[in-house]
């Protein structure tokens, strides 16, 4: 398989390429307006065949941006974007849209068939208070001629001077709206696509269920080609396995939501860690179990040197 290439546009973004295909661009210093809670995002996101499987700033939710680490309720602050859910008043636009601001690049590396980028960020409220510092790491690897994996890790340290509770609209009183965390927004053409889980095709009754992984199979306009996007929760994450916020109707999205129905309190000075694997394949829903296995192994290898040196996986999406 091709070796990945990584390009750094200083002060703006990094791009990872697979030969002639740009797999993704990670914009770490966006020009987002305050109302949309400025934060780094991944877009465009592509399959190895070059099919775009993300959507940027859709008109219905302009704060949705490809794949982004988005938290709607951090104490009383909003690092998701747009209005804040207030029980009894529904959504209200407040002056609480915080910023995840890039501070320092710590890793830019291509080795052992992977491309890695890591940086430090500051989480600052709209009023200017520093809530969290963060070390974020993204790592891409090819797992078959038809698929690749992205691992996403964040370590957030509470520096606010007080305990901070992370939650969702559901923990604030809105039923079945527990979104927040690593959020993927799919292309318009994926609307009405298929969920797939380890139990098979998921139908519509998946929101709020606990699962290690979930996939979304969708079709592209013009070509009618199919692509598969899959997200997998690390076993060490808080609240593993997570409850999922996922939709096929109105729009396509996947979100392993760690605070869906229970708040997480991060004590002052404490560091909380989350890790995820994302699989992107030129495939249909039937490939999801094999893709999940390959992404799980990629996530494991990204965690320890000994695991990275271990053998390859087997099956349709065997690591090469």
CSV table of C-alpha atoms in Angstrom, one decimal, residues 40-253:
chain,number,residue,atom,x,y,z
A,40,UNK,CA,-10.6,22.4,15.4
A,41,UNK,CA,-12.4,20.1,12.9
A,42,UNK,CA,-11.7,17.4,10.3
A,43,UNK,CA,-13.1,18.2,6.8
A,44,UNK,CA,-13.1,17.1,4.2
A,45,UNK,CA,-12.9,13.4,5.2
A,46,UNK,CA,-12.5,11.0,2.3
A,47,UNK,CA,-12.3,7.3,1.5
A,48,UNK,CA,-9.3,5.8,-0.2
A,49,UNK,CA,-11.2,6.1,-3.5
A,50,UNK,CA,-11.6,9.8,-2.9
A,51,UNK,CA,-15.3,9.8,-1.8
A,52,UNK,CA,-16.2,12.7,0.6
A,53,UNK,CA,-17.9,11.4,3.7
A,54,UNK,CA,-18.2,14.6,5.8
A,55,UNK,CA,-20.2,17.8,5.7
A,56,UNK,CA,-19.1,21.3,6.7
A,57,UNK,CA,-21.3,23.9,8.3
A,58,UNK,CA,-24.7,22.7,7.1
A,59,UNK,CA,-27.4,25.3,7.1
A,60,UNK,CA,-29.5,23.4,9.7
A,61,UNK,CA,-26.7,23.3,12.3
A,62,UNK,CA,-23.9,25.6,11.2
A,63,UNK,CA,-21.7,24.5,14.1
A,64,UNK,CA,-21.5,21.0,12.8
A,65,UNK,CA,-18.2,20.7,11.0
A,66,UNK,CA,-17.1,17.3,9.7
A,67,UNK,CA,-15.7,15.5,12.7
A,68,UNK,CA,-15.1,17.6,15.8
A,69,UNK,CA,-14.7,17.2,19.5
A,70,UNK,CA,-17.8,19.2,20.6
A,71,UNK,CA,-19.2,19.5,24.2
A,72,UNK,CA,-22.5,21.3,24.7
A,73,UNK,CA,-22.5,21.5,28.5
A,74,UNK,CA,-19.2,22.1,30.3
A,75,UNK,CA,-20.4,23.6,33.5
A,76,UNK,CA,-22.6,26.4,32.3
A,77,UNK,CA,-20.4,26.9,29.2
A,78,UNK,CA,-21.1,25.7,25.6
A,79,UNK,CA,-18.2,24.4,23.6
A,80,UNK,CA,-20.6,22.9,20.9
A,81,UNK,CA,-21.9,26.0,19.3
A,82,UNK,CA,-25.2,27.8,18.9
A,83,UNK,CA,-27.9,28.0,21.6
A,84,UNK,CA,-27.8,26.1,24.9
A,85,UNK,CA,-30.6,23.8,26.1
A,86,UNK,CA,-32.4,25.2,29.2
A,87,UNK,CA,-35.1,23.0,30.6
A,88,UNK,CA,-38.5,24.7,30.4
A,89,UNK,CA,-37.2,27.2,27.8
A,90,UNK,CA,-35.8,24.8,25.2
A,91,UNK,CA,-32.8,26.3,23.3
A,92,UNK,CA,-31.7,29.8,24.3
A,93,UNK,CA,-28.8,31.7,22.7
A,94,UNK,CA,-26.5,32.8,25.5
A,95,UNK,CA,-23.1,34.5,25.6
A,96,UNK,CA,-21.5,31.3,26.6
A,97,UNK,CA,-20.0,30.0,23.3
A,98,UNK,CA,-16.4,29.0,24.3
A,99,UNK,CA,-13.3,28.5,22.2
A,100,UNK,CA,-10.9,25.5,21.8
A,101,UNK,CA,-7.8,27.5,20.8
A,102,UNK,CA,-4.7,25.9,19.3
A,103,UNK,CA,-1.6,26.8,21.3
A,104,UNK,CA,1.4,24.6,20.3
A,105,UNK,CA,2.2,21.8,17.8
A,106,UNK,CA,3.9,19.0,19.7
A,107,UNK,CA,4.1,16.2,17.1
A,108,UNK,CA,4.2,16.1,13.3
A,109,UNK,CA,5.5,12.7,12.3
A,110,UNK,CA,5.3,10.0,9.6
A,111,UNK,CA,6.7,6.6,10.7
A,112,UNK,CA,5.8,2.9,10.6
A,113,UNK,CA,3.1,3.5,8.0
A,114,UNK,CA,1.3,6.1,10.1
A,115,UNK,CA,0.9,9.9,10.1
A,116,UNK,CA,0.6,11.6,13.5
A,117,UNK,CA,-0.2,15.1,14.5
A,118,UNK,CA,-0.5,16.3,18.1
A,119,UNK,CA,-1.1,19.7,19.6
A,120,UNK,CA,-2.0,21.5,22.8
A,121,UNK,CA,-5.1,23.6,23.2
A,122,UNK,CA,-6.7,26.0,25.6
A,123,UNK,CA,-10.4,25.8,26.4
A,124,UNK,CA,-11.5,29.4,27.1
A,125,UNK,CA,-15.0,30.6,27.9
A,126,UNK,CA,-16.6,33.5,25.9
A,127,UNK,CA,-16.0,35.7,29.0
A,128,UNK,CA,-12.3,34.8,28.8
A,129,UNK,CA,-11.9,32.3,31.7
A,130,UNK,CA,-9.5,29.3,31.1
A,131,UNK,CA,-11.3,26.1,31.8
A,132,UNK,CA,-9.2,23.3,30.4
A,133,UNK,CA,-5.8,22.7,28.8
A,134,UNK,CA,-5.7,19.8,26.3
A,135,UNK,CA,-3.3,17.5,24.5
A,136,UNK,CA,-4.9,16.1,21.4
A,137,UNK,CA,-3.4,13.5,19.1
A,138,UNK,CA,-4.6,12.3,15.7
A,139,UNK,CA,-3.1,9.3,13.9
A,140,UNK,CA,-3.9,7.9,10.5
A,141,UNK,CA,-3.0,4.5,9.1
A,142,UNK,CA,-4.0,2.4,6.1
A,143,UNK,CA,-5.7,-0.9,6.9
A,144,UNK,CA,-6.5,-2.4,3.5
A,145,UNK,CA,-6.7,-1.3,-0.1
A,146,UNK,CA,-10.2,-0.2,0.6
A,147,UNK,CA,-10.1,1.3,4.1
A,148,UNK,CA,-8.1,3.4,6.5
A,149,UNK,CA,-8.3,4.2,10.2
A,150,UNK,CA,-8.1,7.5,12.2
A,151,UNK,CA,-7.4,7.4,15.9
A,152,UNK,CA,-8.4,10.4,18.0
A,153,UNK,CA,-7.1,10.9,21.6
A,154,UNK,CA,-7.7,13.8,24.0
A,155,UNK,CA,-6.4,14.4,27.5
A,156,UNK,CA,-8.2,17.4,29.1
A,157,UNK,CA,-6.9,18.9,32.4
A,158,UNK,CA,-9.2,21.0,34.5
A,159,UNK,CA,-7.4,24.3,35.3
A,160,UNK,CA,-10.5,26.3,36.1
A,161,UNK,CA,-9.9,26.4,39.9
A,162,UNK,CA,-13.1,24.5,40.6
A,163,UNK,CA,-14.8,21.1,39.7
A,164,UNK,CA,-16.4,21.1,36.3
A,165,UNK,CA,-19.3,18.9,35.2
A,166,UNK,CA,-19.7,17.7,31.6
A,167,UNK,CA,-23.1,16.8,30.4
A,168,UNK,CA,-25.7,16.9,27.6
A,169,UNK,CA,-29.2,18.2,26.9
A,170,UNK,CA,-30.5,14.9,28.2
A,171,UNK,CA,-28.7,15.4,31.6
A,172,UNK,CA,-30.3,18.8,31.6
A,173,UNK,CA,-33.8,17.4,31.1
A,174,UNK,CA,-34.3,16.9,27.3
A,175,UNK,CA,-35.3,13.3,26.6
A,176,UNK,CA,-33.1,11.3,24.1
A,177,UNK,CA,-30.9,14.2,23.1
A,178,UNK,CA,-27.6,13.1,24.8
A,179,UNK,CA,-25.2,14.4,22.2
A,180,UNK,CA,-21.7,15.6,22.9
A,181,UNK,CA,-18.2,14.3,22.4
A,182,UNK,CA,-16.7,13.1,19.1
A,183,UNK,CA,-19.3,14.0,16.5
A,184,UNK,CA,-19.4,13.1,12.8
A,185,UNK,CA,-21.8,14.8,10.4
A,186,UNK,CA,-22.3,12.9,7.2
A,187,UNK,CA,-23.0,14.2,3.6
A,188,UNK,CA,-26.5,15.2,2.6
A,189,UNK,CA,-26.7,12.1,0.3
A,190,UNK,CA,-26.3,9.9,3.4
A,191,UNK,CA,-29.6,10.9,4.8
A,192,UNK,CA,-31.8,7.8,5.1
A,193,UNK,CA,-28.7,5.6,5.1
A,194,UNK,CA,-28.2,2.4,7.2
A,195,UNK,CA,-26.9,2.0,10.8
A,196,UNK,CA,-25.0,-1.2,11.4
A,197,UNK,CA,-23.9,-2.6,14.7
A,198,UNK,CA,-22.5,-5.9,15.9
A,199,UNK,CA,-26.1,-7.2,16.0
A,200,UNK,CA,-26.6,-6.4,12.3
A,201,UNK,CA,-28.5,-3.5,10.6
A,202,UNK,CA,-29.6,-1.2,13.3
A,203,UNK,CA,-32.9,0.2,12.0
A,204,UNK,CA,-34.0,3.4,13.7
A,205,UNK,CA,-34.0,2.3,17.3
A,206,UNK,CA,-30.3,2.8,18.2
A,207,UNK,CA,-30.2,6.2,19.9
A,208,UNK,CA,-29.4,5.8,23.6
A,209,UNK,CA,-28.3,2.2,23.3
A,210,UNK,CA,-24.9,1.1,24.7
A,211,UNK,CA,-22.5,-0.4,22.1
A,212,UNK,CA,-18.8,-0.5,21.6
A,213,UNK,CA,-19.1,0.6,17.9
A,214,UNK,CA,-21.5,1.7,15.3
A,215,UNK,CA,-21.2,2.1,11.6
A,216,UNK,CA,-23.1,4.2,9.0
A,217,UNK,CA,-23.4,3.1,5.4
A,218,UNK,CA,-24.5,5.7,2.9
A,219,UNK,CA,-24.6,6.4,-0.8
A,220,UNK,CA,-23.1,9.2,-2.9
A,221,UNK,CA,-24.9,11.3,-5.5
A,222,UNK,CA,-23.9,11.0,-9.1
A,223,UNK,CA,-22.0,7.7,-8.8
A,224,UNK,CA,-24.4,5.8,-6.5
A,225,UNK,CA,-21.2,4.4,-4.8
A,226,UNK,CA,-21.4,3.2,-1.2
A,227,UNK,CA,-19.2,4.2,1.7
A,228,UNK,CA,-19.0,3.1,5.3
A,229,UNK,CA,-18.0,5.2,8.3
A,230,UNK,CA,-17.5,3.5,11.7
A,231,UNK,CA,-16.7,4.9,15.1
A,232,UNK,CA,-15.4,2.7,18.0
A,233,UNK,CA,-15.1,3.6,21.7
A,234,UNK,CA,-11.9,2.7,23.6
A,235,UNK,CA,-12.5,0.3,26.5
A,236,UNK,CA,-10.8,2.7,28.9
A,237,UNK,CA,-13.1,5.6,28.1
A,238,UNK,CA,-15.4,6.9,30.9
A,239,UNK,CA,-18.9,5.3,30.6
A,240,UNK,CA,-17.7,2.6,28.2
A,241,UNK,CA,-19.6,1.2,26.3
A,242,UNK,CA,-21.2,4.6,25.5
A,243,UNK,CA,-24.7,5.4,24.7
A,244,UNK,CA,-25.0,6.6,21.1
A,245,UNK,CA,-26.5,9.7,19.6
A,246,UNK,CA,-27.1,8.7,15.9
A,247,UNK,CA,-29.5,9.8,13.2
A,248,UNK,CA,-30.3,8.7,9.6
A,249,UNK,CA,-33.4,10.9,9.2
A,250,UNK,CA,-33.2,14.7,8.7
A,251,UNK,CA,-29.4,14.2,8.5
A,252,UNK,CA,-26.7,11.6,9.0
A,253,UNK,CA,-24.6,11.6,12.2
